[in-house]
PDB file of N, CA and C in Angstrom:
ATOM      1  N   UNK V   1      11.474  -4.405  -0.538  1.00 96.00           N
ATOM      2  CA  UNK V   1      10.423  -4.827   0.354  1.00 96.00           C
ATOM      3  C   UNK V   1       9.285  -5.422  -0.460  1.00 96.00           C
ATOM      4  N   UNK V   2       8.311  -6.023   0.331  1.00 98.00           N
ATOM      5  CA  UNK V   2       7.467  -6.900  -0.253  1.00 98.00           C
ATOM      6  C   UNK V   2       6.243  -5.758   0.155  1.00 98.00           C
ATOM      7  N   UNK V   3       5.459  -5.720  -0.913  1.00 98.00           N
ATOM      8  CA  UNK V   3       4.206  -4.925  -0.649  1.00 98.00           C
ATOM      9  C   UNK V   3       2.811  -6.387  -1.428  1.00 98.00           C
ATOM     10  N   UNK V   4       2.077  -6.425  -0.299  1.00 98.00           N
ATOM     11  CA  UNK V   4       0.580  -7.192  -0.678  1.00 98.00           C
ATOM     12  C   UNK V   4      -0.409  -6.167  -1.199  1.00 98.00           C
ATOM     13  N   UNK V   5      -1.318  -6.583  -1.915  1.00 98.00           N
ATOM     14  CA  UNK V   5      -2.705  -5.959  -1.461  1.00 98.00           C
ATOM     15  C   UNK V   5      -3.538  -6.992  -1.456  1.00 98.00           C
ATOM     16  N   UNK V   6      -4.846  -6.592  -0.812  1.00 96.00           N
ATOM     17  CA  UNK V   6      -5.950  -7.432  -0.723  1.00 96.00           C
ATOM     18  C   UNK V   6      -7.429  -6.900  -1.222  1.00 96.00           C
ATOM     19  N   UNK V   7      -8.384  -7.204  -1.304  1.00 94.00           N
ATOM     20  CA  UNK V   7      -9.190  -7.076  -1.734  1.00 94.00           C
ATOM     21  C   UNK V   7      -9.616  -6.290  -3.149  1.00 94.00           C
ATOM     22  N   UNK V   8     -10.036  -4.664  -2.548  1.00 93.00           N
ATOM     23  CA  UNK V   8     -10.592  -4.050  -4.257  1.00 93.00           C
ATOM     24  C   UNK V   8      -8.992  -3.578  -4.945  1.00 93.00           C
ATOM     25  N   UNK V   9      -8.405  -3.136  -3.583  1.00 96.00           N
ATOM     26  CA  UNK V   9      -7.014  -2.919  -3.696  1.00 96.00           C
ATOM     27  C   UNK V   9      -6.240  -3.233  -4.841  1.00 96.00           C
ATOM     28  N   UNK V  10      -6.082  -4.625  -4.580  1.00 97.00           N
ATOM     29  CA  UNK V  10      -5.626  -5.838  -5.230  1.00 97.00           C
ATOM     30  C   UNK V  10      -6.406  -5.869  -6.743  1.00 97.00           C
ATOM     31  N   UNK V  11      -7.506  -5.824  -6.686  1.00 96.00           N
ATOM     32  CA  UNK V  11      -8.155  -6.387  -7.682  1.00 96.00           C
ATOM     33  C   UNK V  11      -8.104  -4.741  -8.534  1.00 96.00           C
ATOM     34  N   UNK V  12      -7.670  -3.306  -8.134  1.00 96.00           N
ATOM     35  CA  UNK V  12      -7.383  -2.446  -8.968  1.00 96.00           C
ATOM     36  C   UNK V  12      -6.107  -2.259  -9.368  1.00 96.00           C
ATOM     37  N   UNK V  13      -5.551  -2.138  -8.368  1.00 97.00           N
ATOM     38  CA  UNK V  13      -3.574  -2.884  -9.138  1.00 97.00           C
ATOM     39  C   UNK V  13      -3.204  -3.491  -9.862  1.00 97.00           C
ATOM     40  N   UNK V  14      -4.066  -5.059  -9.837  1.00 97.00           N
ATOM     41  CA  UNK V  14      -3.598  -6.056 -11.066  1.00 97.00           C
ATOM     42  C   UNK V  14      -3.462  -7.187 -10.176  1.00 97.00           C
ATOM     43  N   UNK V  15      -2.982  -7.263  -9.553  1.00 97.00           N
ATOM     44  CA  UNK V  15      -1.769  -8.301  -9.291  1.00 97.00           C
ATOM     45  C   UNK V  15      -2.101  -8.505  -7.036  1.00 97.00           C
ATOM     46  N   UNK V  16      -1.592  -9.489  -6.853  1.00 98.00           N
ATOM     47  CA  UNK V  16      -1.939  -9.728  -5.203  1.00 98.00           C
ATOM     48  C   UNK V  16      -0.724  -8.971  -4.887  1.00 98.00           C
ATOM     49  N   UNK V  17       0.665  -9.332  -5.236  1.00 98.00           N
ATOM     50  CA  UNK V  17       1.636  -8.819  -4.327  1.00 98.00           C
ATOM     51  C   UNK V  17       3.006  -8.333  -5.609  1.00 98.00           C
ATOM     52  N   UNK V  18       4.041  -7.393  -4.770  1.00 98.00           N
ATOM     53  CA  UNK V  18       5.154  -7.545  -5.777  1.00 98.00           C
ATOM     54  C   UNK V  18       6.602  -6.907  -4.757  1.00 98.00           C
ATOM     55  N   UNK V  19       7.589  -6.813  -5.232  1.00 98.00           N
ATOM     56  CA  UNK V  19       8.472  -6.483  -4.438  1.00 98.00           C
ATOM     57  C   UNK V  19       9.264  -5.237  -5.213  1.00 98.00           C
ATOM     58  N   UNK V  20       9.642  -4.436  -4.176  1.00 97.00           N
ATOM     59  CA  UNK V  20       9.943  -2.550  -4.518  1.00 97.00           C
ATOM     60  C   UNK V  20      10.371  -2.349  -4.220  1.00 97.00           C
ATOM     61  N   UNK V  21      11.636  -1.650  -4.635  1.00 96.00           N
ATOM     62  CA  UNK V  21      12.282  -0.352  -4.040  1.00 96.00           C
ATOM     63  C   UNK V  21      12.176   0.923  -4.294  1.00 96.00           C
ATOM     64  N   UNK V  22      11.611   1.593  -3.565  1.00 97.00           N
ATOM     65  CA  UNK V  22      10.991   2.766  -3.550  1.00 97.00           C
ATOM     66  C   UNK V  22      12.602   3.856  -3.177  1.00 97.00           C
ATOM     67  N   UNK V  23      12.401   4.940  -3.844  1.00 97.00           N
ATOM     68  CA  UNK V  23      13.306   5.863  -3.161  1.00 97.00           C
ATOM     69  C   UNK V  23      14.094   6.336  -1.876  1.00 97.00           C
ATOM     70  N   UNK V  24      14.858   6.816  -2.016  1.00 96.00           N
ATOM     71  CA  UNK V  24      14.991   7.084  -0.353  1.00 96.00           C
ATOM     72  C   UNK V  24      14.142   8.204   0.199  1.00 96.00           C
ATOM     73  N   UNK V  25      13.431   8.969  -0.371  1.00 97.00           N
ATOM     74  CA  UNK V  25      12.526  10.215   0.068  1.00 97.00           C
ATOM     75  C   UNK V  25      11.550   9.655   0.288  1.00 97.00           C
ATOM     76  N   UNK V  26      10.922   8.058  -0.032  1.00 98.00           N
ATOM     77  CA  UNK V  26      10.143   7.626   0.076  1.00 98.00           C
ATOM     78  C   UNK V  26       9.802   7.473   2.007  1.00 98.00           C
ATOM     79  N   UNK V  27       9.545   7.935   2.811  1.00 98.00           N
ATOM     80  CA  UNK V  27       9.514   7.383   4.226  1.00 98.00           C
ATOM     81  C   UNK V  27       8.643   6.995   4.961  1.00 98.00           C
ATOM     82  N   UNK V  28       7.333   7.175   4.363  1.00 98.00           N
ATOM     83  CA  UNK V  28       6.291   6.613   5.385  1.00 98.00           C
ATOM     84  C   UNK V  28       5.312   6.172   4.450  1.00 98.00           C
ATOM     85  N   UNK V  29       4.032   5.359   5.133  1.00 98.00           N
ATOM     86  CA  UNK V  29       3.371   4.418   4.331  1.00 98.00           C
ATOM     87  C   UNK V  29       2.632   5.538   3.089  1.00 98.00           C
ATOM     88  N   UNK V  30       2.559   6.939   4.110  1.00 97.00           N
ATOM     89  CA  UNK V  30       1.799   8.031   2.678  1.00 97.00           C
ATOM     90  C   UNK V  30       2.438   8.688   1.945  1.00 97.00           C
ATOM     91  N   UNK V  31       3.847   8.234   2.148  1.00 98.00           N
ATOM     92  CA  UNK V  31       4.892   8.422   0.933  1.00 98.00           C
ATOM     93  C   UNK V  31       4.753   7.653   0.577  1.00 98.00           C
ATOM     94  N   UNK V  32       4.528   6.589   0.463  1.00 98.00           N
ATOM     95  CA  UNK V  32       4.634   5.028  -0.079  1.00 98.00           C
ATOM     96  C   UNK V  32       3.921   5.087  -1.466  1.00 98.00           C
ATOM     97  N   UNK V  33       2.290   5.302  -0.482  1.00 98.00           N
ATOM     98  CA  UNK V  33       0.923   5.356  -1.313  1.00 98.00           C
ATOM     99  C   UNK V  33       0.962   6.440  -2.375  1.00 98.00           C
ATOM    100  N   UNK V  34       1.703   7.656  -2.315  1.00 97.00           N
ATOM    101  CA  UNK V  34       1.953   8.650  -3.233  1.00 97.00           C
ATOM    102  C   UNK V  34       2.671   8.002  -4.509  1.00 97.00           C
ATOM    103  N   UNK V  35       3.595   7.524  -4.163  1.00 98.00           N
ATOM    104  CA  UNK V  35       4.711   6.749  -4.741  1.00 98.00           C
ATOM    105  C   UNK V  35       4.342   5.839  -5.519  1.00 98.00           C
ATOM    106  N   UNK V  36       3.670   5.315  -4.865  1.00 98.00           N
ATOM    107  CA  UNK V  36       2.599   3.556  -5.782  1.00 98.00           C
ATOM    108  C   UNK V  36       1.744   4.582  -6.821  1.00 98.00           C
ATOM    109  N   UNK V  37       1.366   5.703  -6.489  1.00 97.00           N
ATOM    110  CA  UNK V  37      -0.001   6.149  -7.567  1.00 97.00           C
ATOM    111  C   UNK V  37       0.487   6.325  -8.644  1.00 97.00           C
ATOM    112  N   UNK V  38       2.014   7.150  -8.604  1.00 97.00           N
ATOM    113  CA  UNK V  38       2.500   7.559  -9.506  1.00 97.00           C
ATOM    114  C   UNK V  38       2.876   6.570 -10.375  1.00 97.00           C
ATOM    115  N   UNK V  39       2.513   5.913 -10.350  1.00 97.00           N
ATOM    116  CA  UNK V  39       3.185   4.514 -11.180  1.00 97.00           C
ATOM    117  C   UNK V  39       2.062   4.261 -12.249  1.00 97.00           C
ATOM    118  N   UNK V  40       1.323   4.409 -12.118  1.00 97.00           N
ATOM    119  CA  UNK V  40       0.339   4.067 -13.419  1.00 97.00           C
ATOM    120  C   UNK V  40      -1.161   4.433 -12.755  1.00 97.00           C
ATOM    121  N   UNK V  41      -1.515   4.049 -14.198  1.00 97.00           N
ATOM    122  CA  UNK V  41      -3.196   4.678 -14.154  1.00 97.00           C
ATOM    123  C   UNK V  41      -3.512   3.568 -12.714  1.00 97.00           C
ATOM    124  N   UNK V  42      -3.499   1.980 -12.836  1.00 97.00           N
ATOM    125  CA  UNK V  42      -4.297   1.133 -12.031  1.00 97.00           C
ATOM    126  C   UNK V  42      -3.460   1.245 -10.641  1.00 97.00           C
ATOM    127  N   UNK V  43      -2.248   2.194 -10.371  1.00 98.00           N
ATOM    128  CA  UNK V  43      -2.156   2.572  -8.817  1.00 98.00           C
ATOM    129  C   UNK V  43      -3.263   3.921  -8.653  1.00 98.00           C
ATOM    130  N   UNK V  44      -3.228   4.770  -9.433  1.00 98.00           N
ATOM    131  CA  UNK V  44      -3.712   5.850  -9.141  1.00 98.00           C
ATOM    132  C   UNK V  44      -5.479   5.381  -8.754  1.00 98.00           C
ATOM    133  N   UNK V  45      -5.780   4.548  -9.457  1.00 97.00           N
ATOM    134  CA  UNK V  45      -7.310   4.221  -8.901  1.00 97.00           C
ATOM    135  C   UNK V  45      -7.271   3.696  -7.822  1.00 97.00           C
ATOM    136  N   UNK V  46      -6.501   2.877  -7.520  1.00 96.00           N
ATOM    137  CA  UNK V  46      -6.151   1.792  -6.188  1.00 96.00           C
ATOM    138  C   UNK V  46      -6.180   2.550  -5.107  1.00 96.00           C
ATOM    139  N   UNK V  47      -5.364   3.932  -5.464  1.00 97.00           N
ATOM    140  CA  UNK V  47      -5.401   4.712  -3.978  1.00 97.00           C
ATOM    141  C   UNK V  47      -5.964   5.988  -4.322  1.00 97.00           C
ATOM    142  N   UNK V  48      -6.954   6.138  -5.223  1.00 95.00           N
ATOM    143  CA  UNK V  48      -7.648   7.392  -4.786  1.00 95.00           C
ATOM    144  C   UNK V  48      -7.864   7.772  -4.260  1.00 95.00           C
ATOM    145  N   UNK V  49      -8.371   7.321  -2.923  1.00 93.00           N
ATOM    146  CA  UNK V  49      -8.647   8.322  -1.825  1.00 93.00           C
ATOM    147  C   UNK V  49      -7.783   7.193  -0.532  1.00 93.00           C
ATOM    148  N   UNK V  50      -6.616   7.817  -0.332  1.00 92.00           N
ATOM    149  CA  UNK V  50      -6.052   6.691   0.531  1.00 92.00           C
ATOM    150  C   UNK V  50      -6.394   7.530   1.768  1.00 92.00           C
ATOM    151  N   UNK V  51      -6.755   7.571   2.268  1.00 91.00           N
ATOM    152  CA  UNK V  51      -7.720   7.724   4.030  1.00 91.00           C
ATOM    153  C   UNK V  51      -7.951   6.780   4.088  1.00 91.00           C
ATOM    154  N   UNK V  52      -9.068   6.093   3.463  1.00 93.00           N
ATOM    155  CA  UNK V  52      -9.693   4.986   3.394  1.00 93.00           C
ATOM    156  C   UNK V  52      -8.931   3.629   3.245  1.00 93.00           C
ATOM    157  N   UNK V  53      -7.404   3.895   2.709  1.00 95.00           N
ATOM    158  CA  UNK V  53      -6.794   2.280   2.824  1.00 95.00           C
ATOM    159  C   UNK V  53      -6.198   2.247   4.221  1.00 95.00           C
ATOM    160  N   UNK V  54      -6.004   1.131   4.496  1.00 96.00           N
ATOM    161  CA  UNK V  54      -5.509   0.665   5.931  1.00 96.00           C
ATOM    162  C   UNK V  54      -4.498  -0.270   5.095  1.00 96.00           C
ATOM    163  N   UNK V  55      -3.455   0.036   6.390  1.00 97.00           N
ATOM    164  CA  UNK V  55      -1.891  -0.732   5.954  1.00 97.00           C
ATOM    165  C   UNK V  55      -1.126  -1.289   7.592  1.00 97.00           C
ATOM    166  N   UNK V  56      -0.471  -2.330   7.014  1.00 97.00           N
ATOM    167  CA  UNK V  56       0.205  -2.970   7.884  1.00 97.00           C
ATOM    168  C   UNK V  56       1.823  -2.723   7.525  1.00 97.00           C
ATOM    169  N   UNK V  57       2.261  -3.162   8.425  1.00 98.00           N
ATOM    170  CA  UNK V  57       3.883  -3.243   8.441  1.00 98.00           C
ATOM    171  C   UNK V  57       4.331  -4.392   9.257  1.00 98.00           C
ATOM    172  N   UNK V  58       4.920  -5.556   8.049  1.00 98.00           N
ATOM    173  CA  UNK V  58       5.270  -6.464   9.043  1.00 98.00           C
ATOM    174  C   UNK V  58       3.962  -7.213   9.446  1.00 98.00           C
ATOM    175  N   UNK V  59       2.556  -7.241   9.642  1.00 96.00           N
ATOM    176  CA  UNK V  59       1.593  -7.648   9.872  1.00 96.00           C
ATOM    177  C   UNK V  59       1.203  -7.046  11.019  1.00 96.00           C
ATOM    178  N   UNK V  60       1.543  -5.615  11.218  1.00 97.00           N
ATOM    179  CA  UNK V  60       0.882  -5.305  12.407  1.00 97.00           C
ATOM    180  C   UNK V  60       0.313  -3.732  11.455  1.00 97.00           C
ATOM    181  N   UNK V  61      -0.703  -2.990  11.906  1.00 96.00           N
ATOM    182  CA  UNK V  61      -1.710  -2.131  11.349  1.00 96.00           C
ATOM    183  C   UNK V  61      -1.033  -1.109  11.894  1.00 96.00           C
ATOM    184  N   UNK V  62      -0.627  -0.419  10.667  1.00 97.00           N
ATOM    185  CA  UNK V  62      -0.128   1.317  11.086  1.00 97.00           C
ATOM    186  C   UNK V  62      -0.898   2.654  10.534  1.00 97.00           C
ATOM    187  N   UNK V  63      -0.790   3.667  10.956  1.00 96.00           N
ATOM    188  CA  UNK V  63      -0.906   5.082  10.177  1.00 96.00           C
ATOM    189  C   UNK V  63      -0.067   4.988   9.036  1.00 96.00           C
ATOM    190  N   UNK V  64      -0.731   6.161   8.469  1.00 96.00           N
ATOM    191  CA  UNK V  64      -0.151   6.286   7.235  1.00 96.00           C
ATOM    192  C   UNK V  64       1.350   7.000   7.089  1.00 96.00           C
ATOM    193  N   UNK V  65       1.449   7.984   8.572  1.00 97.00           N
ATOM    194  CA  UNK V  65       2.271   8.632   9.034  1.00 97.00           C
ATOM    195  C   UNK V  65       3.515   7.357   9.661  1.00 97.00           C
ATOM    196  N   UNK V  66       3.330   6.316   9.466  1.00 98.00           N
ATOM    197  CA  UNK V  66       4.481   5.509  10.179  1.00 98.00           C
ATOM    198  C   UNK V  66       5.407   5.147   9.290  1.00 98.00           C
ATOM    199  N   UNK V  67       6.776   4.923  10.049  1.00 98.00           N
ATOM    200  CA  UNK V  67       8.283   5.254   8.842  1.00 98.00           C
ATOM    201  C   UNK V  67       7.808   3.528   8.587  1.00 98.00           C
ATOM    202  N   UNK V  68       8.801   3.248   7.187  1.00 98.00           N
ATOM    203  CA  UNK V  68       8.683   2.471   6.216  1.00 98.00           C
ATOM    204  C   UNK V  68      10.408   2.051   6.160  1.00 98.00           C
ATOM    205  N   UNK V  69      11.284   2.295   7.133  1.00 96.00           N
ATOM    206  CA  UNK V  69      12.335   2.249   7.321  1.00 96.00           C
ATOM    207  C   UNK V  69      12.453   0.563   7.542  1.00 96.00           C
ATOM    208  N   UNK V  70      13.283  -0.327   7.255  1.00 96.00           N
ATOM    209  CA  UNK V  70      13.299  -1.814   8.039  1.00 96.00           C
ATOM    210  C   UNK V  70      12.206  -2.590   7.769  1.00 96.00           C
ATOM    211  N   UNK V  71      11.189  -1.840   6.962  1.00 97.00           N
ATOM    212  CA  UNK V  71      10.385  -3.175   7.080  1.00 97.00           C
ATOM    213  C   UNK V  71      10.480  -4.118   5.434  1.00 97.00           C
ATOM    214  N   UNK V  72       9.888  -5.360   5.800  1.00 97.00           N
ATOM    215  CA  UNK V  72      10.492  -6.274   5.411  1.00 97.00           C
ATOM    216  C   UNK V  72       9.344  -6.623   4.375  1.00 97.00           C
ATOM    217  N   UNK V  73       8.144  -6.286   4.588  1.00 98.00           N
ATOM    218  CA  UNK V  73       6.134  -6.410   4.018  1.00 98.00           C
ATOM    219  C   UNK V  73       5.737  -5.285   4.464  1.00 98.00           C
ATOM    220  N   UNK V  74       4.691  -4.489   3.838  1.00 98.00           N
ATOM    221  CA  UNK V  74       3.816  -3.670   3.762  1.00 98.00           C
ATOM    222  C   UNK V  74       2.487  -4.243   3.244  1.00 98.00           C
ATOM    223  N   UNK V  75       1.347  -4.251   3.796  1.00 98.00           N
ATOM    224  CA  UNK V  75       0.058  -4.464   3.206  1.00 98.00           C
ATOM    225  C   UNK V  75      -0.900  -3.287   2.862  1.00 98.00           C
ATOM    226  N   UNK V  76      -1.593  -3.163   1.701  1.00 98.00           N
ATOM    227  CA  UNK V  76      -2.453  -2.583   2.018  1.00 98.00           C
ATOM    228  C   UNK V  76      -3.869  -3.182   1.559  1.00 98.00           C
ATOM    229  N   UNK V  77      -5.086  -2.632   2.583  1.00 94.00           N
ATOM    230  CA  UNK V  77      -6.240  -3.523   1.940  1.00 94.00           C
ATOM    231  C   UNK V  77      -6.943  -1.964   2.636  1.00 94.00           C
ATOM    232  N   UNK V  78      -8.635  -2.512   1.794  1.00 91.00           N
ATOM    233  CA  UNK V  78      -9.673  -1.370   2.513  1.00 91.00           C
ATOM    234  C   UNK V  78     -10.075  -2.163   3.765  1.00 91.00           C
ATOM    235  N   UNK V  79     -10.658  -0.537   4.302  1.00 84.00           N
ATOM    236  CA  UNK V  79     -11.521  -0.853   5.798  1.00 84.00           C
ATOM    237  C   UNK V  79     -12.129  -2.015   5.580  1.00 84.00           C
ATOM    238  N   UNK V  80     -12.225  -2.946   6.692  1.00 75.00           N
ATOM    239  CA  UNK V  80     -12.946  -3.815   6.745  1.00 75.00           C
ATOM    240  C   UNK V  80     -14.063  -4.213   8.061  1.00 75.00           C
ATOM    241  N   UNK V  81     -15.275  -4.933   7.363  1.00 58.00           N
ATOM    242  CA  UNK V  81     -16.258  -5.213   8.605  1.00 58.00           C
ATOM    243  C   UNK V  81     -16.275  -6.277   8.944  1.00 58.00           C
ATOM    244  N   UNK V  82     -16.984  -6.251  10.072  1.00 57.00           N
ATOM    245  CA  UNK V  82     -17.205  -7.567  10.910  1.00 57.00           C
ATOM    246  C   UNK V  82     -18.235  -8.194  10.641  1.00 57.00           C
ATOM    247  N   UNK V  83     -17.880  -9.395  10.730  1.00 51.00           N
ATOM    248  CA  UNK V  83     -18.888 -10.561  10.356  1.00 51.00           C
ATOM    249  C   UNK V  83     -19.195 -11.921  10.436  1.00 51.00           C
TER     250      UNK V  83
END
């Protein structure tokens, strides 16, 4: 699957986007985000406090609790305001 990030996200990861295969225990976006931290120091900053990231699937905005089964993109970026 294809995972994006955007903003500080992005800019603490390294990189805009990359493509993963994550485990099979891996199942939902906060398995995901667990999964991404463990990967190095610049995931573990990226999602320090993942409450605060918001993620899509496919381009539509899920919980963190939503399966990761079939999808094809995952995003994650921070809360964002209006403007």
């Amino acid at each position: 699957m294809k995972v994006k990030y955007f903003a500080w996200v992005r800019e603490r990861v390294g990189k805009a986007e990359e493509t993963i295969e994550p485990p099979a225990e891996v199942r939902t976006v906060g398995d995901l985000i667990g999964w991404l931290s463990a990967r190095g120091e610049a995931y573990a900053y990226a999602f320090e406090k993942p409450k605060v990231i918001r993620a899509a699937i496919d381009q539509a905005h899920v919980k963190l609790d939503a399966a990761i089964a079939g999808a094809r993109e995952i995003a994650f970026f921070p809360p964002m305001t209006g403007g």
